[in-house]
Every structure is written in structure tokens, then in C-alpha cells.
PDB file of C-alpha atoms in Angstrom:
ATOM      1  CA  UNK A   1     102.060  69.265-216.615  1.00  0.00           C
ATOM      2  CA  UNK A   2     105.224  68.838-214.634  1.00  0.00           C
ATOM      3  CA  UNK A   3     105.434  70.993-211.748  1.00  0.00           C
ATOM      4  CA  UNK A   4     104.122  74.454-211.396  1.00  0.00           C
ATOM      5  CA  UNK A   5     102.901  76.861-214.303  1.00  0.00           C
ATOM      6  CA  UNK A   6     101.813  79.931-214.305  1.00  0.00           C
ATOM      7  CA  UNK A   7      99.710  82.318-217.564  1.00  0.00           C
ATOM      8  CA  UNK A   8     100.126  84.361-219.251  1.00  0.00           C
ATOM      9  CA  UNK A   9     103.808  84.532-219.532  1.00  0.00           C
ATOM     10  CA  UNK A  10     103.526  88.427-220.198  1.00  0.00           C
ATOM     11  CA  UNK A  11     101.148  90.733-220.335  1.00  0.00           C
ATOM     12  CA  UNK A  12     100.420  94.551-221.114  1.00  0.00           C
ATOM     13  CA  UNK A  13      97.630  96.213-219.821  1.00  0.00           C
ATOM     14  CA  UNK A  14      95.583  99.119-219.461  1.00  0.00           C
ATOM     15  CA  UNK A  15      95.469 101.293-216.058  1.00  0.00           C
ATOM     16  CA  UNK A  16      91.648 100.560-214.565  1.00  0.00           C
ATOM     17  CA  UNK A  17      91.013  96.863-216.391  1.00  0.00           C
ATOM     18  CA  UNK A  18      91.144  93.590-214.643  1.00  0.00           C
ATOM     19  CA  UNK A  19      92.834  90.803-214.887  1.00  0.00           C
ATOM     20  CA  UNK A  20      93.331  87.632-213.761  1.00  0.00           C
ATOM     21  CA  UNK A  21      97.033  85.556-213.351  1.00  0.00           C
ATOM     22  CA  UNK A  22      96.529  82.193-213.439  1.00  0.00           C
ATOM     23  CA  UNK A  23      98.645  79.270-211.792  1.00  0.00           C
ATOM     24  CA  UNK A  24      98.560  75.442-211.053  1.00  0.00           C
ATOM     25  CA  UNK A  25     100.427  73.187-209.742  1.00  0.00           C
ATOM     26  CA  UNK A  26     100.680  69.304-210.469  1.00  0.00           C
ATOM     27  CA  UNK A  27     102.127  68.043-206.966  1.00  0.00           C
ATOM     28  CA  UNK A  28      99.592  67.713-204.760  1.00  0.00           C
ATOM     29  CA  UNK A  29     101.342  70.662-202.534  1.00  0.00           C
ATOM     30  CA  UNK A  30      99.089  71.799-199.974  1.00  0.00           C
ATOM     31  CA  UNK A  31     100.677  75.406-199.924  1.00  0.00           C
ATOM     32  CA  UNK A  32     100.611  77.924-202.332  1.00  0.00           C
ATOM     33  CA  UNK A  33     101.546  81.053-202.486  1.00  0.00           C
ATOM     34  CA  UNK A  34     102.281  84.401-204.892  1.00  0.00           C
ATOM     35  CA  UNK A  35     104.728  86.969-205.009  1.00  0.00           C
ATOM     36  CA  UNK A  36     105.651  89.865-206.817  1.00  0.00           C
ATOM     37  CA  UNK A  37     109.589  90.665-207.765  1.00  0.00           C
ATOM     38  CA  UNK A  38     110.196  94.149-208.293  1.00  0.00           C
ATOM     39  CA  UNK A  39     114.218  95.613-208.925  1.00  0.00           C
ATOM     40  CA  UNK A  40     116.630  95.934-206.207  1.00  0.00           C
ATOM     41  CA  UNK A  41     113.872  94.915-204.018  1.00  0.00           C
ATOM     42  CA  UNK A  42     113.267  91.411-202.741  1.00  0.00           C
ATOM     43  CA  UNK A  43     110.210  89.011-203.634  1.00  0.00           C
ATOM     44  CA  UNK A  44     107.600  90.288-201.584  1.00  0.00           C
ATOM     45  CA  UNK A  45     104.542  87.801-200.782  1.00  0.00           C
ATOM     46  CA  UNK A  46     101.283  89.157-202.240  1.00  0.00           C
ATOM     47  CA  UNK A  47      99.305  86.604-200.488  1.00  0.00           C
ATOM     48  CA  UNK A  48      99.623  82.877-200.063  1.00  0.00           C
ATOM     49  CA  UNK A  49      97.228  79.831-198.970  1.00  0.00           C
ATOM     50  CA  UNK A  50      97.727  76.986-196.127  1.00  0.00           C
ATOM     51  CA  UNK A  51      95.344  74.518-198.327  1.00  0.00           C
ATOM     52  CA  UNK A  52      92.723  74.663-199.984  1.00  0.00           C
ATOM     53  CA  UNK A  53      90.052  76.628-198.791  1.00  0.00           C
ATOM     54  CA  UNK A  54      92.075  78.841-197.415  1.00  0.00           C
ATOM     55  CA  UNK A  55      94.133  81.850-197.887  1.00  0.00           C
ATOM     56  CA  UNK A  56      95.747  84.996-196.194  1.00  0.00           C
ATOM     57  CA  UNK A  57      97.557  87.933-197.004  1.00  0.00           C
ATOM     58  CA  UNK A  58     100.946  88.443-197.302  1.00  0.00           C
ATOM     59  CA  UNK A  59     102.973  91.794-196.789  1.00  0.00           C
ATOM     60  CA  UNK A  60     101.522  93.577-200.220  1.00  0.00           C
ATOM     61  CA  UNK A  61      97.984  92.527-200.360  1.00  0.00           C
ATOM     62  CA  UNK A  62      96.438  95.537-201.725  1.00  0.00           C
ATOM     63  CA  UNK A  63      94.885  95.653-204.633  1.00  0.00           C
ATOM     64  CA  UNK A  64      94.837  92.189-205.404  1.00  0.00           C
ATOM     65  CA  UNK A  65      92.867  88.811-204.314  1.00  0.00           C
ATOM     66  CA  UNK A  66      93.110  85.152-204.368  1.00  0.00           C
ATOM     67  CA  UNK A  67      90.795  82.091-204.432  1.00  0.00           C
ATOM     68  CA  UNK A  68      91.606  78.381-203.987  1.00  0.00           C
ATOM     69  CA  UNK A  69      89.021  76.435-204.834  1.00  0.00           C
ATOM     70  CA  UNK A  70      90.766  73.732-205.239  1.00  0.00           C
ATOM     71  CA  UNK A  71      94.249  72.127-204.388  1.00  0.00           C
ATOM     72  CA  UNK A  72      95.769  73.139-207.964  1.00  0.00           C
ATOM     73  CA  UNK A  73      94.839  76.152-208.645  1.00  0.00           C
ATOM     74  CA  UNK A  74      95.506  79.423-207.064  1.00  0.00           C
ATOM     75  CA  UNK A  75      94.496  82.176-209.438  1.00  0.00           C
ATOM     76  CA  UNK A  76      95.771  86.383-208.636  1.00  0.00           C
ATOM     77  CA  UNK A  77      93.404  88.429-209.679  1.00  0.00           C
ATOM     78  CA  UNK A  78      94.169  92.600-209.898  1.00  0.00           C
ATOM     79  CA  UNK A  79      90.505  94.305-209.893  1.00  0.00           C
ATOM     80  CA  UNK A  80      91.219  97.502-211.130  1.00  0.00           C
ATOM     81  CA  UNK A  81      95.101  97.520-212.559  1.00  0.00           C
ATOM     82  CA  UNK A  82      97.174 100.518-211.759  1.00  0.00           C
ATOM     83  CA  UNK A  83     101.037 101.245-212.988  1.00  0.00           C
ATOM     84  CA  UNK A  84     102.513 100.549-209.553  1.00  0.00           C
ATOM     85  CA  UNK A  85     101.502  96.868-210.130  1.00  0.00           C
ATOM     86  CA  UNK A  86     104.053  96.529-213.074  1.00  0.00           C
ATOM     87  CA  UNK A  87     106.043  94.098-211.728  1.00  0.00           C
ATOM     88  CA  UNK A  88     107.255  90.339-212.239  1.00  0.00           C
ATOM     89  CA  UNK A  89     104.819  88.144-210.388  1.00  0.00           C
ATOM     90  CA  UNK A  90     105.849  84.735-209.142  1.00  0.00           C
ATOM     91  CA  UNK A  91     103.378  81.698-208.148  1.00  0.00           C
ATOM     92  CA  UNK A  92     105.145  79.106-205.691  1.00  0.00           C
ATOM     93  CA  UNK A  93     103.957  76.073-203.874  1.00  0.00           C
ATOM     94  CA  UNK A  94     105.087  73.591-201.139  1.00  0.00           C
ATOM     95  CA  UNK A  95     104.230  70.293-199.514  1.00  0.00           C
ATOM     96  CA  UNK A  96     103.039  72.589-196.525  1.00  0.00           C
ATOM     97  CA  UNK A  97     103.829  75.973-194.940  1.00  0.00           C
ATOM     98  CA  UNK A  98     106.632  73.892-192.728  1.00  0.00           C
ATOM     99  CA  UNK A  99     108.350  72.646-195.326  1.00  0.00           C
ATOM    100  CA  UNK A 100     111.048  73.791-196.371  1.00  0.00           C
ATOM    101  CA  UNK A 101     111.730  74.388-199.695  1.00  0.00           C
ATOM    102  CA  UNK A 102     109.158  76.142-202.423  1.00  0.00           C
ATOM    103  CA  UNK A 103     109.011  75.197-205.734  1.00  0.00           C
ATOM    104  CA  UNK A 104     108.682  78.084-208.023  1.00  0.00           C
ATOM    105  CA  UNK A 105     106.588  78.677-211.472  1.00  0.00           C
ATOM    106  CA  UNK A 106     108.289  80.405-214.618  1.00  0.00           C
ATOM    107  CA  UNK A 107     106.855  84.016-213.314  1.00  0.00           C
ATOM    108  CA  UNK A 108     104.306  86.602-215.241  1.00  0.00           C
ATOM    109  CA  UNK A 109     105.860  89.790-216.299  1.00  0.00           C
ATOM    110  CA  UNK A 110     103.148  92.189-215.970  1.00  0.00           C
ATOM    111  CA  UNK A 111     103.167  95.975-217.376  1.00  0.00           C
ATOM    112  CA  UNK A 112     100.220  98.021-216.587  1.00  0.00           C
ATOM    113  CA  UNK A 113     100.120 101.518-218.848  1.00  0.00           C
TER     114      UNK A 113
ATOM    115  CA  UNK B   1     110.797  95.841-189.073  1.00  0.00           C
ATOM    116  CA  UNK B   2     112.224  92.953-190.653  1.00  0.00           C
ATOM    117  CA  UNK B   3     115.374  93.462-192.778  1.00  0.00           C
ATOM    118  CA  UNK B   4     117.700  91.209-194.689  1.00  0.00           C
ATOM    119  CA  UNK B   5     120.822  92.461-196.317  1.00  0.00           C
ATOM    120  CA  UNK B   6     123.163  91.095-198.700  1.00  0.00           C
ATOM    121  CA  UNK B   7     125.386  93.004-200.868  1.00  0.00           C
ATOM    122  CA  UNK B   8     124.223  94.277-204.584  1.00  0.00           C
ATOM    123  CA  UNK B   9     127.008  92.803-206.606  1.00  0.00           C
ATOM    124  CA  UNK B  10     130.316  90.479-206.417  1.00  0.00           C
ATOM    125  CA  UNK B  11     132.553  89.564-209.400  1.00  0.00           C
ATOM    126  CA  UNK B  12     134.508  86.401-209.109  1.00  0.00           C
ATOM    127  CA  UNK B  13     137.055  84.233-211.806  1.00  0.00           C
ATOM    128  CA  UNK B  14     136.703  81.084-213.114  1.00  0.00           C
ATOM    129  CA  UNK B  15     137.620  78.483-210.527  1.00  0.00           C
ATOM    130  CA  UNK B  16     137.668  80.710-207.301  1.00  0.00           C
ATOM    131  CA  UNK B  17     136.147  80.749-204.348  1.00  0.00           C
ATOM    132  CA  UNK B  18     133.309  83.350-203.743  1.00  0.00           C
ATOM    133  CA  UNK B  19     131.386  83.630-200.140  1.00  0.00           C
ATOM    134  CA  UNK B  20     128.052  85.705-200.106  1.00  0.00           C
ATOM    135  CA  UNK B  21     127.543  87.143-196.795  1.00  0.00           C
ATOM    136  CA  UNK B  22     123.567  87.621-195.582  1.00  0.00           C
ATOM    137  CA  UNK B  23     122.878  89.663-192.203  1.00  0.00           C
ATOM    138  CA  UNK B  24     119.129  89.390-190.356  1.00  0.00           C
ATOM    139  CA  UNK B  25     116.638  90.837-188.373  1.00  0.00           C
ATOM    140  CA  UNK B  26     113.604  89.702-188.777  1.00  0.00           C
ATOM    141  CA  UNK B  27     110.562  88.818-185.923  1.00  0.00           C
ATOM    142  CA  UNK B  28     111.306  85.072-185.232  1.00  0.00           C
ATOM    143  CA  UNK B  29     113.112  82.903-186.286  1.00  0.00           C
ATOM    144  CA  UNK B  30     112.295  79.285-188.409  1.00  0.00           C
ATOM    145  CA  UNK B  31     115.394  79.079-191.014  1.00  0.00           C
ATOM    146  CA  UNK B  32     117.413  80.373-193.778  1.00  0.00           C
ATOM    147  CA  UNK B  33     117.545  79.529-197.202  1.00  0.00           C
ATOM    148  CA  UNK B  34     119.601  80.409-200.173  1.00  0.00           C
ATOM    149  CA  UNK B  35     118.211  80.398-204.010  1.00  0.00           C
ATOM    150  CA  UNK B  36     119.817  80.725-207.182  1.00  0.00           C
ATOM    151  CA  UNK B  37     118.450  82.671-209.808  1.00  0.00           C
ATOM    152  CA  UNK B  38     119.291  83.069-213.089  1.00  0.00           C
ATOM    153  CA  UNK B  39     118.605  85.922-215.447  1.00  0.00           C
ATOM    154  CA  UNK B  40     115.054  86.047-216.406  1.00  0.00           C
ATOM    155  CA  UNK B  41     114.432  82.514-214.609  1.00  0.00           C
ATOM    156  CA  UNK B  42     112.704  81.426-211.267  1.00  0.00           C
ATOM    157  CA  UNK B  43     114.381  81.460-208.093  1.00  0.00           C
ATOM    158  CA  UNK B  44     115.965  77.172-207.157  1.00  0.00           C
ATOM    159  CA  UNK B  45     116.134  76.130-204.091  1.00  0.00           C
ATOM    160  CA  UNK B  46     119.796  75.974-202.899  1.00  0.00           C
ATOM    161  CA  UNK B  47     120.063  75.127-199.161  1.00  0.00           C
ATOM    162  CA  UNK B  48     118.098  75.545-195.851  1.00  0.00           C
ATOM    163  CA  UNK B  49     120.156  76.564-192.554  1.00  0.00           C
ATOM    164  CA  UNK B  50     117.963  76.086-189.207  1.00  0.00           C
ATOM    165  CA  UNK B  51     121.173  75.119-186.831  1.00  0.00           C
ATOM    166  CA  UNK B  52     124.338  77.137-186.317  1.00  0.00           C
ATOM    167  CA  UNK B  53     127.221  75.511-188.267  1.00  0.00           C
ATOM    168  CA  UNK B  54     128.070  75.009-191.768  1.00  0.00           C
ATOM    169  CA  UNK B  55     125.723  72.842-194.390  1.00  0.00           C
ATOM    170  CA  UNK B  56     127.941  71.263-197.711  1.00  0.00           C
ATOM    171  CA  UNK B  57     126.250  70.402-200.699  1.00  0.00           C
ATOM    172  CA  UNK B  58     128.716  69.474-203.383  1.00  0.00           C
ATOM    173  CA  UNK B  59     130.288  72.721-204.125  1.00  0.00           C
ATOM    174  CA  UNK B  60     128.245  74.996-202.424  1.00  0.00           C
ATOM    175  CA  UNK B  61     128.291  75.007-198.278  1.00  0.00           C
ATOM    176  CA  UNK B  62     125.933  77.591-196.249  1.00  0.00           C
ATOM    177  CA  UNK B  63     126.795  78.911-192.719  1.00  0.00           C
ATOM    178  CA  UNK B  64     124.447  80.200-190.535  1.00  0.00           C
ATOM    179  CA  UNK B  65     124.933  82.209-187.210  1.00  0.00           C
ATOM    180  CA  UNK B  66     121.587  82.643-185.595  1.00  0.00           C
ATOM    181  CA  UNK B  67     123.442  84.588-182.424  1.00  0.00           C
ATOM    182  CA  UNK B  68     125.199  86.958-185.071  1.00  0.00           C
ATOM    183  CA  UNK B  69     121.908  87.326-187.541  1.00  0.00           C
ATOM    184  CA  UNK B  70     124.351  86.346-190.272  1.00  0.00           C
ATOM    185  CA  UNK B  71     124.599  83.413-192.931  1.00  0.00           C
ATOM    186  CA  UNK B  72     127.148  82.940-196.269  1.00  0.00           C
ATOM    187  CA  UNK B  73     126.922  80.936-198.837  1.00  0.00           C
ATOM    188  CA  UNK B  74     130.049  79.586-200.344  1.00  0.00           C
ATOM    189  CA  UNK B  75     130.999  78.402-203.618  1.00  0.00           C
ATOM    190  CA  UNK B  76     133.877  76.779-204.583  1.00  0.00           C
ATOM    191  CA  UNK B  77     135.173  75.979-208.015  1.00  0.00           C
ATOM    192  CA  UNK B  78     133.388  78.521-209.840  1.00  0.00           C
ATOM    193  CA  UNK B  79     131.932  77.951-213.106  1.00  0.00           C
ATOM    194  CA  UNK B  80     130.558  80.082-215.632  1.00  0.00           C
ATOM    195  CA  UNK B  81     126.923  78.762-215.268  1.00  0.00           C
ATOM    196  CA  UNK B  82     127.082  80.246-211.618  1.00  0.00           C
ATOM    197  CA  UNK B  83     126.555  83.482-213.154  1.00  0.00           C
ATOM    198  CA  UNK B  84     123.197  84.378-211.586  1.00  0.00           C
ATOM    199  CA  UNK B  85     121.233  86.059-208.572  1.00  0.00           C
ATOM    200  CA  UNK B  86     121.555  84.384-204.756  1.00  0.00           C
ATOM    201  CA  UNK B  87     118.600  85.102-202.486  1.00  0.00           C
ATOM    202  CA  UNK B  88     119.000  84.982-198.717  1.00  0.00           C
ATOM    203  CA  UNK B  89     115.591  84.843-196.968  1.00  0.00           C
ATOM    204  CA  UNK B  90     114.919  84.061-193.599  1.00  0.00           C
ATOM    205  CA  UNK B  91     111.284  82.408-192.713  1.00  0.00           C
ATOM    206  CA  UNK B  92     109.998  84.188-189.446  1.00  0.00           C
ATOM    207  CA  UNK B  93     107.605  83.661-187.043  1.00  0.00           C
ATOM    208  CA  UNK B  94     104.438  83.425-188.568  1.00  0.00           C
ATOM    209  CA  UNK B  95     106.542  80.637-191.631  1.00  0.00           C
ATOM    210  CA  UNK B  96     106.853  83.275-194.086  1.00  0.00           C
ATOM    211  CA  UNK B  97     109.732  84.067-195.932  1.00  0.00           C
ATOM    212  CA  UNK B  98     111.159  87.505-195.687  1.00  0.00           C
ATOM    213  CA  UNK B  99     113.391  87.693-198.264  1.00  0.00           C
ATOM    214  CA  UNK B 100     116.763  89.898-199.417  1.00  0.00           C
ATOM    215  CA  UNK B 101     116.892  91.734-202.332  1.00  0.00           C
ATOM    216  CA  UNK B 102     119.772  89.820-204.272  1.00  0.00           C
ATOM    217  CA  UNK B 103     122.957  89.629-204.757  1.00  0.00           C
ATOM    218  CA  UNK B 104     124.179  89.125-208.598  1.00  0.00           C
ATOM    219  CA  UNK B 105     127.291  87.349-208.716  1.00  0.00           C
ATOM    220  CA  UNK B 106     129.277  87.832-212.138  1.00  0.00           C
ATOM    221  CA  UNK B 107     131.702  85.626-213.174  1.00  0.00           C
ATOM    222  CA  UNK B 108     134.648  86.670-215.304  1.00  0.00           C
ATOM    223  CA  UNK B 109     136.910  83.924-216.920  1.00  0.00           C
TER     224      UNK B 109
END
């Protein structure tokens, strides 16, 4: 692995099922954080995590939760998928929350029907 | 609220000079980045503005006014592989990144 990659790379899915977006990162980065890209609007963080351990919410947490267990992995899971959640999702990390550039996965394109 | 705009759209030739303007207001202040991104790609990292005054990186320079709420990005010698999305977003108070909606530059030959 070199750098930051994210699964599936696109997904369909049913209104009401779960599912689970899964990222990791090979750089030891501290910070992590996800985000959702929708058209004409900007990326929007979903939530994001300091290190591991740890994580908060962003500006659109609803609907969707985090865990990082560990420093490489920071998995989005959507309980209960509804259509408003179609969207492009992005995973990002950096060395730490002052630093200043994030590195970026590839990005899940998620449809929910 | 926190807002960034930058315009939608810009078209540009082959070997000009294009300058993306990005306005602020967001609660705090802790920089201002630029990102490229292409078509169906991630966003890149471009440049980071935390001072007023201009940044150059080969043939793209960013400007930032923090007194104005305003930044550009400029690019000179435009090539066709610059054909992509530039994201403004400011990181505020609490070092999250608030971030513009886009703006696609298209380059025509």
C-alpha cells in the first residue's frame, strides 16, 4: 500500500441497509478524517479523528459513525442508508490536525436507491 | 455562518494567464489552501497561504489578503493538463477546513 485507500470504489445500495466504507492509510498520519463531495457544493467533513482513539464530528455527522481503533484505519459506517446519502465520499489523512496539507484517498461513489 | 466563494466556471487558452479569485468569511482564521482536482480524481494539494503576500510555486503563485477575506490563485503558462477543479478552503478556528464549492477551469487550445 502506498498512501491512502479507500473500498469499495462504488457502490449501490438499498434505502434502510448498512454499510460500511472502509479506509487506511500507510503513513503513520495521526489525523484522519472523511468527507462527503456532493455537486456544486463543497467537500463537507462528515467526521474526522485527532489520533487514534479518538474522533469527532464534523459539520454533517448525521447518520453516520466512525471508529479508530487503530492508527490506519478509519472505517464510515451508514446504519440505516437513505437516498440523501448518495454522494461521493472522500477519506483523507495528515501528519496531525496542524499540518497543513491532507493527503487524499481515490473517493467511494456511493448511490443509495 | 462560514462561507467561501469562488466563481463556478472560467475558460482560459493555451499558454495564458488565468487568476482564480476566492473571498472568506469564516469563524477564525488558521490558513488557506488551494487543491487541484481533476475530473473524477481526488483533490492535490496545491499551496497553503497563512501570511498576506503572494506564495510562487513554479507556475502557479497564491495571494492571500486576510484584511480583505480574499485569496487567487494564479497560473501562468497554461497547459492542457490544467483542465480541472481548484478548491479554495480556509481552515478556521477549531483546524477544520471549510471549503468552496469549486471552480472548473476549462482550457481551450
Amino acid at each position: 500500500i502506498a498512501g491512502i485507500t479507500q473500498a469499495p470504489t462504488s457502490q449501490i445500495l438499498a434505502a434502510g441497509r448498512r454499510m460500511t466504507l472502509r479506509c487506511t492509510q500507510d503513513m503513520r498520519h495521526n489525523a484522519m478524517y472523511w468527507y462527503r463531495q456532493d455537486l456544486g457544493l463543497g467537500l463537507r467533513l462528515i467526521h474526522y479523528s485527532n489520533t487514534a482513539g479518538t474522533t469527532g464530528k464534523g459539520e454533517v455527522p448525521d447518520g453516520y459513525s466512525v471508529s479508530r481503533a487503530n492508527t490506519d484505519d478509519f472505517p464510515l459506517t451508514l446504519a440505516s442508508a437513505v437516498p440523501s446519502q448518495t454522494s461521493v465520499y472522500f477519506c483523507a489523512s495528515s501528519p496531525g490536525l496542524e499540518n497543513n496539507e491532507q493527503f487524499f484517498g481515490p473517493g467511494t461513489r456511493l448511490t443509495v436507491l | 455562518g462560514q462561507n467561501i466563494d469562488q466563481p463556478t466556471e472560467m475558460t482560459a487558452t493555451e499558454g495564458a494567464i488565468v487568476q482564480i479569485n476566492c473571498t472568506y468569511q469564516t469563524s477564525g482564521f488558521n490558513g488557506l489552501f488551494w487543491y487541484q482536482q481533476h475530473a473524477g480524481e481526488a483533490p492535490t494539494f496545491l499551496s497553503y497561504n497563512v501570511l498576506d503576500g503572494l506564495e510562487e510555486k513554479g507556475r502557479f503563485s497564491s495571494f492571500l489578503s486576510r484584511s480583505k477575506g480574499y485569496s487567487y490563485l494564479l497560473l501562468k503558462e497554461l497547459q492542457m493538463k490544467d483542465s480541472a477543479s481548484y478548491l479554495c478552503a480556509v481552515r478556521d478556528s477549531n483546524y477544520q477546513l471549510i471549503w468552496g464549492a469549486g471552480t472548473k477551469l476549462i482550457i481551450k487550445p
